[in-house]
CSV table of C-alpha atoms and ligand atoms in Angstrom, one decimal:
chain,number,residue,atom,x,y,z
A,85,UNK,CA,0.0,0.2,-0.1
A,86,UNK,CA,1.5,3.4,-1.1
A,87,UNK,CA,-1.2,5.7,-0.6
A,88,UNK,CA,-3.6,6.3,2.3
A,89,UNK,CA,-6.6,8.6,2.0
A,90,UNK,CA,-8.6,9.5,4.9
A,91,UNK,CA,-11.2,11.9,6.0
A,92,UNK,CA,-9.4,15.3,6.8
A,93,UNK,CA,-8.4,14.9,10.4
A,94,UNK,CA,-8.6,17.5,13.3
A,95,UNK,CA,-6.1,18.1,16.2
A,96,UNK,CA,-8.1,17.8,19.6
A,97,UNK,CA,-5.3,19.3,21.6
A,98,UNK,CA,-2.8,22.1,20.2
A,99,UNK,CA,-0.8,25.0,21.5
A,100,UNK,CA,-0.9,27.9,19.1
A,101,UNK,CA,0.8,30.5,21.1
A,102,UNK,CA,0.2,34.2,20.4
A,103,UNK,CA,1.8,37.1,18.5
A,104,UNK,CA,4.8,36.4,16.2
A,105,UNK,CA,5.1,32.9,17.4
A,106,UNK,CA,1.5,32.2,16.5
A,107,UNK,CA,2.1,33.6,13.0
A,108,UNK,CA,5.2,31.2,12.9
A,109,UNK,CA,3.5,28.1,13.6
A,110,UNK,CA,-0.2,28.5,12.6
A,111,UNK,CA,0.2,27.5,8.8
A,112,UNK,CA,1.7,24.0,9.9
A,113,UNK,CA,-1.4,22.9,11.6
A,114,UNK,CA,-3.6,24.5,9.0
A,115,UNK,CA,-1.8,22.3,6.2
A,116,UNK,CA,-2.4,19.2,8.4
A,117,UNK,CA,-5.8,19.6,9.9
A,118,UNK,CA,-9.2,21.3,9.4
A,119,UNK,CA,-9.9,22.3,13.0
A,120,UNK,CA,-8.1,22.2,16.3
A,121,UNK,CA,-8.9,22.6,20.0
A,122,UNK,CA,-6.7,25.4,20.9
A,123,UNK,CA,-5.1,25.5,24.5
A,124,UNK,CA,-5.8,28.6,26.5
A,125,UNK,CA,-2.4,28.7,28.3
A,126,UNK,CA,-1.2,32.0,27.1
A,127,UNK,CA,0.4,34.6,29.4
A,128,UNK,CA,-2.1,35.8,30.8
A,129,UNK,CA,-4.3,32.8,30.3
A,130,UNK,CA,-7.6,32.8,28.2
A,131,UNK,CA,-10.1,32.8,31.0
A,132,UNK,CA,-13.2,34.6,29.9
A,133,UNK,CA,-15.4,34.5,26.7
A,134,UNK,CA,-14.2,37.8,25.7
A,135,UNK,CA,-10.4,36.6,25.9
A,136,UNK,CA,-11.2,33.5,23.8
A,137,UNK,CA,-13.1,35.6,21.2
A,138,UNK,CA,-10.3,38.0,20.8
A,139,UNK,CA,-7.7,35.3,20.9
A,140,UNK,CA,-9.8,33.4,18.0
A,141,UNK,CA,-9.7,36.7,16.1
A,142,UNK,CA,-5.9,36.9,16.3
A,143,UNK,CA,-5.5,33.3,14.9
A,144,UNK,CA,-7.9,34.0,12.2
A,145,UNK,CA,-5.8,37.1,11.3
A,146,UNK,CA,-2.8,35.0,11.5
A,147,UNK,CA,-4.2,32.5,9.0
A,148,UNK,CA,-5.2,35.4,6.7
A,149,UNK,CA,-1.6,36.7,6.8
A,150,UNK,CA,-0.1,33.2,6.0
A,151,UNK,CA,-2.7,33.0,3.0
A,152,UNK,CA,-1.7,36.6,1.8
A,153,UNK,CA,1.9,35.6,2.0
A,154,UNK,CA,1.4,32.5,-0.1
A,155,UNK,CA,2.1,30.1,2.7
A,156,UNK,CA,-1.5,28.7,2.6
A,157,UNK,CA,-4.1,27.8,-0.1
A,158,UNK,CA,-7.8,29.0,0.5
A,159,UNK,CA,-8.8,25.6,1.9
A,160,UNK,CA,-6.0,25.3,4.5
A,161,UNK,CA,-6.6,29.0,5.3
A,162,UNK,CA,-10.1,28.1,6.4
A,163,UNK,CA,-8.7,26.2,9.3
A,164,UNK,CA,-11.1,26.5,12.2
A,165,UNK,CA,-9.7,27.3,15.8
A,166,UNK,CA,-11.9,25.7,18.5
A,167,UNK,CA,-11.6,27.7,21.6
A,168,UNK,CA,-11.2,26.8,25.2
A,169,UNK,CA,-11.1,28.6,28.6
A,170,UNK,CA,-8.7,28.2,31.2
A,171,UNK,CA,-10.3,27.3,34.5
A,172,UNK,CA,-9.2,29.1,37.6
A,173,UNK,CA,-10.2,29.2,41.2
A,174,UNK,CA,-12.2,32.1,40.4
A,175,UNK,CA,-14.0,31.2,37.1
A,176,UNK,CA,-17.6,32.3,37.4
A,177,UNK,CA,-20.5,30.0,36.5
A,178,UNK,CA,-22.1,32.9,34.6
A,179,UNK,CA,-18.9,33.1,32.4
A,180,UNK,CA,-19.3,29.5,31.6
A,181,UNK,CA,-22.9,29.8,30.8
A,182,UNK,CA,-22.2,32.8,28.4
A,183,UNK,CA,-19.2,30.7,26.8
A,184,UNK,CA,-21.4,27.6,26.3
A,185,UNK,CA,-24.4,29.9,24.9
A,186,UNK,CA,-21.9,31.5,22.4
A,187,UNK,CA,-21.1,28.3,20.6
A,188,UNK,CA,-17.5,29.5,20.3
A,189,UNK,CA,-16.0,27.7,23.3
A,190,UNK,CA,-15.8,24.0,23.0
A,191,UNK,CA,-14.2,23.1,26.5
A,192,UNK,CA,-12.6,24.2,29.5
A,193,UNK,CA,-9.1,23.3,30.5
A,194,UNK,CA,-8.2,22.2,33.8
A,195,UNK,CA,-4.6,22.7,34.7
A,196,UNK,CA,-3.7,21.7,38.3
A,197,UNK,CA,-1.7,24.8,39.4
A,198,UNK,CA,2.0,24.3,38.8
A,199,UNK,CA,1.7,21.1,36.7
A,200,UNK,CA,3.1,22.4,33.5
A,201,UNK,CA,4.0,25.4,31.3
A,202,UNK,CA,1.9,28.6,32.3
A,203,UNK,CA,-0.3,26.7,34.8
A,204,UNK,CA,0.5,29.0,37.6
A,205,UNK,CA,-3.1,30.5,37.4
A,206,UNK,CA,-4.6,26.9,37.5
A,207,UNK,CA,-6.7,25.3,39.9
A,208,UNK,CA,-5.3,25.0,43.4
A,209,UNK,CA,-7.7,22.5,44.8
A,210,UNK,CA,-10.3,20.7,42.6
A,211,UNK,CA,-13.0,21.3,45.6
A,212,UNK,CA,-12.7,25.0,44.8
A,213,UNK,CA,-14.2,24.7,41.5
A,214,UNK,CA,-17.4,22.7,42.3
A,215,UNK,CA,-19.7,25.4,41.2
A,216,UNK,CA,-17.9,25.8,37.7
A,217,UNK,CA,-17.9,22.0,37.3
A,218,UNK,CA,-21.7,21.8,38.1
A,219,UNK,CA,-22.4,24.4,35.5
A,220,UNK,CA,-20.4,22.8,33.0
A,221,UNK,CA,-22.1,19.5,33.6
A,222,UNK,CA,-25.5,21.2,33.3
A,223,UNK,CA,-24.8,23.1,30.1
A,224,UNK,CA,-22.8,20.3,28.3
A,225,UNK,CA,-19.3,22.0,28.4
A,226,UNK,CA,-16.6,19.3,28.4
A,227,UNK,CA,-13.7,19.6,30.8
A,228,UNK,CA,-10.3,18.9,29.4
A,229,UNK,CA,-7.8,17.6,32.0
A,230,UNK,CA,-4.1,18.0,32.3
A,231,UNK,CA,-4.1,14.7,34.6
A,232,UNK,CA,-1.0,15.1,36.6
A,233,UNK,CA,-0.8,15.3,40.5
A,234,UNK,CA,1.2,18.3,41.5
A,235,UNK,CA,2.5,17.2,45.0
A,236,UNK,CA,6.2,17.8,44.5
A,237,UNK,CA,6.7,14.7,46.6
A,238,UNK,CA,5.3,12.3,44.0
A,239,UNK,CA,7.6,11.0,41.6
A,240,UNK,CA,7.4,12.7,38.2
A,241,UNK,CA,6.8,9.3,36.4
A,242,UNK,CA,3.8,8.5,38.8
A,243,UNK,CA,1.9,11.7,38.6
A,244,UNK,CA,-0.6,10.6,36.2
A,245,UNK,CA,-1.8,7.4,37.6
A,246,UNK,CA,-1.7,9.1,41.1
A,247,UNK,CA,-4.0,11.8,39.6
A,248,UNK,CA,-6.4,9.2,38.5
A,249,UNK,CA,-7.0,8.0,42.2
A,250,UNK,CA,-6.7,11.3,43.8
A,251,UNK,CA,-8.6,13.5,41.5
A,252,UNK,CA,-10.2,11.9,38.5
A,253,UNK,CA,-12.1,9.1,40.0
A,254,UNK,CA,-13.4,11.2,42.8
A,255,UNK,CA,-14.4,13.9,40.2
A,256,UNK,CA,-16.3,11.6,37.9
A,257,UNK,CA,-18.3,10.2,40.9
A,258,UNK,CA,-19.3,13.6,42.0
A,259,UNK,CA,-20.1,14.9,38.5
A,260,UNK,CA,-21.1,11.7,36.5
A,261,UNK,CA,-22.7,13.6,33.7
A,262,UNK,CA,-19.8,15.9,33.1
A,263,UNK,CA,-18.0,15.2,29.8
A,264,UNK,CA,-14.3,14.8,30.3
A,265,UNK,CA,-11.3,14.5,27.8
A,266,UNK,CA,-8.2,13.2,29.6
A,267,UNK,CA,-5.8,15.1,27.8
A,268,UNK,CA,-2.4,13.6,26.4
A,269,UNK,CA,-2.6,10.2,28.2
A,270,UNK,CA,0.8,8.7,28.7
A,271,UNK,CA,0.3,5.6,30.8
A,272,UNK,CA,-1.3,2.1,30.8
A,273,UNK,CA,-3.2,3.0,33.8
A,274,UNK,CA,-4.8,6.1,32.0
A,275,UNK,CA,-5.5,4.1,28.7
A,276,UNK,CA,-7.3,1.4,30.7
A,277,UNK,CA,-9.0,3.8,33.0
A,278,UNK,CA,-10.6,5.5,30.0
A,279,UNK,CA,-11.1,2.2,28.3
A,280,UNK,CA,-13.1,0.9,31.2
A,281,UNK,CA,-14.9,3.9,32.6
A,282,UNK,CA,-18.6,4.8,32.2
A,283,UNK,CA,-19.6,6.8,29.3
A,284,UNK,CA,-18.7,10.4,28.8
A,285,UNK,CA,-15.1,10.3,28.9
A,286,UNK,CA,-12.5,10.4,25.9
A,287,UNK,CA,-8.7,10.8,25.7
A,288,UNK,CA,-6.3,12.4,23.4
A,289,UNK,CA,-2.9,10.7,22.6
A,290,UNK,CA,0.1,12.5,21.1
A,291,UNK,CA,2.1,11.2,18.3
A,292,UNK,CA,5.3,11.4,20.4
A,293,UNK,CA,3.9,9.1,23.3
A,294,UNK,CA,2.9,6.5,20.5
A,295,UNK,CA,6.4,6.6,19.0
A,296,UNK,CA,8.9,7.0,21.8
A,297,UNK,CA,9.5,5.7,25.4
A,298,UNK,CA,11.4,7.7,28.2
A,299,UNK,CA,14.7,6.4,26.7
A,300,UNK,CA,14.4,8.8,23.9
A,301,UNK,CA,15.1,11.7,26.4
A,302,UNK,CA,18.5,10.1,27.5
A,303,UNK,CA,19.8,8.6,24.2
A,304,UNK,CA,23.4,9.7,23.4
A,305,UNK,CA,23.0,12.7,25.9
A,306,UNK,CA,20.1,14.7,27.6
A,307,UNK,CA,17.9,15.5,24.7
A,308,UNK,CA,15.4,18.4,25.6
A,309,UNK,CA,13.5,18.1,22.4
A,310,UNK,CA,12.0,14.9,23.9
A,311,UNK,CA,10.9,16.6,27.0
A,312,UNK,CA,7.3,17.2,27.3
A,313,UNK,CA,4.7,17.1,30.1
A,314,UNK,CA,3.4,14.7,30.9
A,315,UNK,CA,6.9,13.2,30.3
A,316,UNK,CA,7.5,10.1,28.2
A,317,UNK,CA,7.1,6.9,30.1
A,318,UNK,CA,8.4,3.3,30.0
A,319,UNK,CA,8.0,1.1,27.0
A,320,UNK,CA,4.9,-1.0,28.4
A,321,UNK,CA,3.1,2.2,28.7
A,322,UNK,CA,3.9,3.2,25.1
A,323,UNK,CA,2.6,-0.2,24.0
A,324,UNK,CA,-0.6,0.3,25.9
A,325,UNK,CA,-1.2,3.7,24.3
A,326,UNK,CA,-0.6,2.2,21.1
A,327,UNK,CA,-3.0,-0.4,21.8
A,328,UNK,CA,-5.6,2.0,22.8
A,329,UNK,CA,-5.0,4.3,19.7
A,330,UNK,CA,-5.2,1.5,17.4
A,331,UNK,CA,-8.0,-0.5,19.0
A,332,UNK,CA,-10.8,1.2,17.1
A,333,UNK,CA,-12.5,2.3,20.4
A,334,UNK,CA,-14.0,5.7,19.6
A,335,UNK,CA,-13.0,7.1,23.1
A,336,UNK,CA,-9.5,7.5,21.9
A,337,UNK,CA,-8.6,10.3,19.4
A,338,UNK,CA,-5.8,12.6,18.1
A,339,UNK,CA,-4.4,15.4,19.9
A,340,UNK,CA,-0.8,16.4,19.1
A,341,UNK,CA,-0.1,18.5,22.1
A,342,UNK,CA,2.2,20.4,19.7
A,343,UNK,CA,3.9,22.8,22.1
A,344,UNK,CA,6.4,25.3,20.2
A,345,UNK,CA,9.2,26.8,22.3
A,346,UNK,CA,12.1,28.6,20.7
A,347,UNK,CA,15.3,26.6,20.4
A,348,UNK,CA,17.3,28.7,22.9
A,349,UNK,CA,14.6,27.9,25.6
A,350,UNK,CA,14.6,24.2,24.7
A,351,UNK,CA,18.3,24.0,24.8
A,352,UNK,CA,18.5,25.5,28.1
A,353,UNK,CA,19.7,24.5,31.5
A,354,UNK,CA,15.9,24.4,32.6
A,355,UNK,CA,14.4,23.3,29.2
A,356,UNK,CA,10.9,24.0,28.5
A,357,UNK,CA,8.6,21.3,28.4
A,358,UNK,CA,7.0,20.6,25.0
A,359,UNK,CA,7.5,18.9,21.7
A,360,UNK,CA,6.9,20.6,18.3
A,361,UNK,CA,5.1,18.2,16.2
A,362,UNK,CA,2.6,20.4,14.2
A,363,UNK,CA,4.6,20.4,10.9
A,364,UNK,CA,4.7,16.5,10.5
A,365,UNK,CA,1.9,15.3,12.9
A,366,UNK,CA,0.1,13.1,10.6
A,367,UNK,CA,3.2,11.6,9.3
A,368,UNK,CA,4.2,10.8,12.8
A,369,UNK,CA,1.0,9.3,13.6
A,370,UNK,CA,1.3,7.3,10.3
A,371,UNK,CA,4.5,5.9,11.4
A,372,UNK,CA,3.0,4.6,14.7
A,373,UNK,CA,0.1,3.1,13.4
A,374,UNK,CA,2.1,1.4,10.6
A,375,UNK,CA,4.6,0.1,13.3
A,376,UNK,CA,1.4,-1.5,14.8
A,377,UNK,CA,0.2,-2.9,11.5
A,378,UNK,CA,-3.0,-0.7,11.9
A,379,UNK,CA,-2.9,1.9,9.2
A,380,UNK,CA,-6.6,0.9,8.4
A,381,UNK,CA,-7.4,2.3,12.1
A,382,UNK,CA,-5.8,5.7,11.7
A,383,UNK,CA,-8.8,7.4,10.0
A,384,UNK,CA,-11.1,6.6,13.1
A,385,UNK,CA,-8.5,8.0,15.5
A,386,UNK,CA,-7.5,11.0,13.5
A,387,UNK,CA,-10.8,12.1,11.8
A,388,UNK,CA,-13.8,10.3,13.2
A,389,UNK,CA,-13.7,9.9,17.0
A,390,UNK,CA,-12.9,13.4,18.0
A,391,UNK,CA,-15.9,15.0,16.1
A,392,UNK,CA,-18.1,12.2,17.6
A,393,UNK,CA,-16.9,13.2,21.1
A,394,UNK,CA,-17.5,16.7,20.7
A,395,UNK,CA,-20.7,16.5,18.8
A,396,UNK,CA,-19.3,18.1,15.7
A,397,UNK,CA,-19.7,17.0,11.9
A,398,UNK,CA,-16.8,15.1,10.5
A,399,UNK,CA,-14.9,17.1,7.9
A,400,UNK,CA,-16.3,16.5,4.1
A,401,UNK,CA,-13.0,16.3,2.4
A,402,UNK,CA,-10.1,14.1,2.5
A,403,UNK,CA,-6.2,14.1,2.6
A,404,UNK,CA,-3.8,11.7,1.1
A,405,UNK,CA,-0.6,10.3,2.5
A,406,UNK,CA,1.8,9.0,0.1
A,407,UNK,CA,4.7,6.6,0.8
A,408,UNK,CA,7.8,8.6,0.3
A,409,UNK,CA,11.1,8.8,2.6
A,410,UNK,CA,11.8,12.4,3.5
A,411,UNK,CA,13.9,14.0,6.3
A,412,UNK,CA,12.4,16.1,9.0
A,413,UNK,CA,14.1,19.5,8.9
A,414,UNK,CA,16.7,20.5,11.5
A,415,UNK,CA,15.2,23.9,12.2
A,416,UNK,CA,12.3,26.0,11.1
A,417,UNK,CA,11.7,29.7,11.5
A,418,UNK,CA,10.7,31.2,14.8
A,419,UNK,CA,10.8,34.9,15.8
A,420,UNK,CA,14.2,36.0,17.0
A,421,UNK,CA,15.3,32.5,17.0
A,422,UNK,CA,14.6,29.1,15.4
A,423,UNK,CA,12.4,25.9,16.4
A,424,UNK,CA,13.5,22.5,16.3
A,425,UNK,CA,10.7,20.0,15.3
A,426,UNK,CA,10.5,16.7,17.2
A,427,UNK,CA,12.8,14.1,15.6
A,428,UNK,CA,14.6,16.8,13.5
A,429,UNK,CA,17.0,15.1,11.0
A,430,UNK,CA,15.3,11.7,11.3
A,431,UNK,CA,13.4,10.3,8.3
A,432,UNK,CA,9.8,9.4,7.9
A,433,UNK,CA,8.2,7.1,5.5
A,434,UNK,CA,4.9,8.8,4.8
A,435,UNK,CA,4.3,12.3,3.4
A,436,UNK,CA,1.1,14.3,3.4
A,437,UNK,CA,0.4,15.2,-0.2
A,438,UNK,CA,-0.1,18.9,-1.0
A,439,UNK,CA,-3.7,19.9,-1.7
A,440,UNK,CA,-4.9,18.9,-5.2
B,748,NCD,C1,2.8,22.3,27.1
B,748,NCD,C2,3.2,23.9,26.8
B,748,NCD,O1,4.4,24.1,26.4
B,748,NCD,O2,2.3,24.7,26.6
B,748,NCD,N1,3.9,21.8,27.3
B,748,NCD,C3,4.0,20.4,27.1
B,748,NCD,O3,4.9,19.8,27.4
B,748,NCD,N2,2.9,19.7,26.7
B,748,NCD,C4,1.8,22.6,28.2
B,748,NCD,C5,1.0,21.2,28.3
B,748,NCD,O4,0.1,21.0,27.7
B,748,NCD,O5,1.3,20.5,29.4
B,749,ZN,ZN1,-0.8,20.8,26.0
């Protein structure tokens, strides 16, 4: 098989940043995906409907600029950002009601305070957001969860499965009708939890967690471009994620968690967390699915399961991947610096064909 045609996919977890960085990265996602759930962890975070609408307008302006500069054709420039709010201890129920009514906000992100990049404004104690969660449950706004415990005493590699016991499971008992996406799952425990849970839960899985285990961070030296949060785990976890992603179970869908940082901030004594996968996302996922002998399951995971969870139509058109070896660039342009994509300099065996 040398070509693979699927319905145009969407990215259900993406960091687009803002300003010049947004302008530098948005075209990469627009070439690959029709829509994306856009994370709200800007500085300051996107906490109100007004913030989300203003951010959306800046994304659309960046897309138009990319089109005018000849970087995107009309179809790719029609990329739709699906907006999210950043949940804080002080999020007001009325704000969430307004967000749901607007139809412009698809989810609300729970960052436990201190869990990851720009999470300082996050929730300090899940019991403080009961009124917000009750409102979201009532109006049908999904909760998108960064599922890591934040107690510094807990081993970094255990934070996801501890979070399931300490936060996720009690939360689901208290709000059984709240729709939840367990974002960027990285462990067997999370994959099995989502698989076996009652209805109303889904999970995104990144390409890098399907392709790599934690050895990648340490191979031939400390390699910051493989450092993200939640951090890569042991091989049995990678295998469990691959099994979940390729199982055909509609609870699992594509979310790149592409998280661009300037090269100098990645190659730094305190390297920022985040892997930049937007430019070659689909090709990375195809590599993972091919390794599992499950290319026939890629369309469900990439293009069908996400819209089903979010209650949105699937995309009408298709994309085609062709078997053709190519090399991931060492660097790409980024304001005042460069950006190093994940697996820079390595080769991939599938390439997204340019629009017809
Ligand atoms: C993300 C970022 O840089 O914004 N980093 C990451 O490692 N994934 C934050 C996040 O999603 O945790
Ligand atoms: Zn993320």
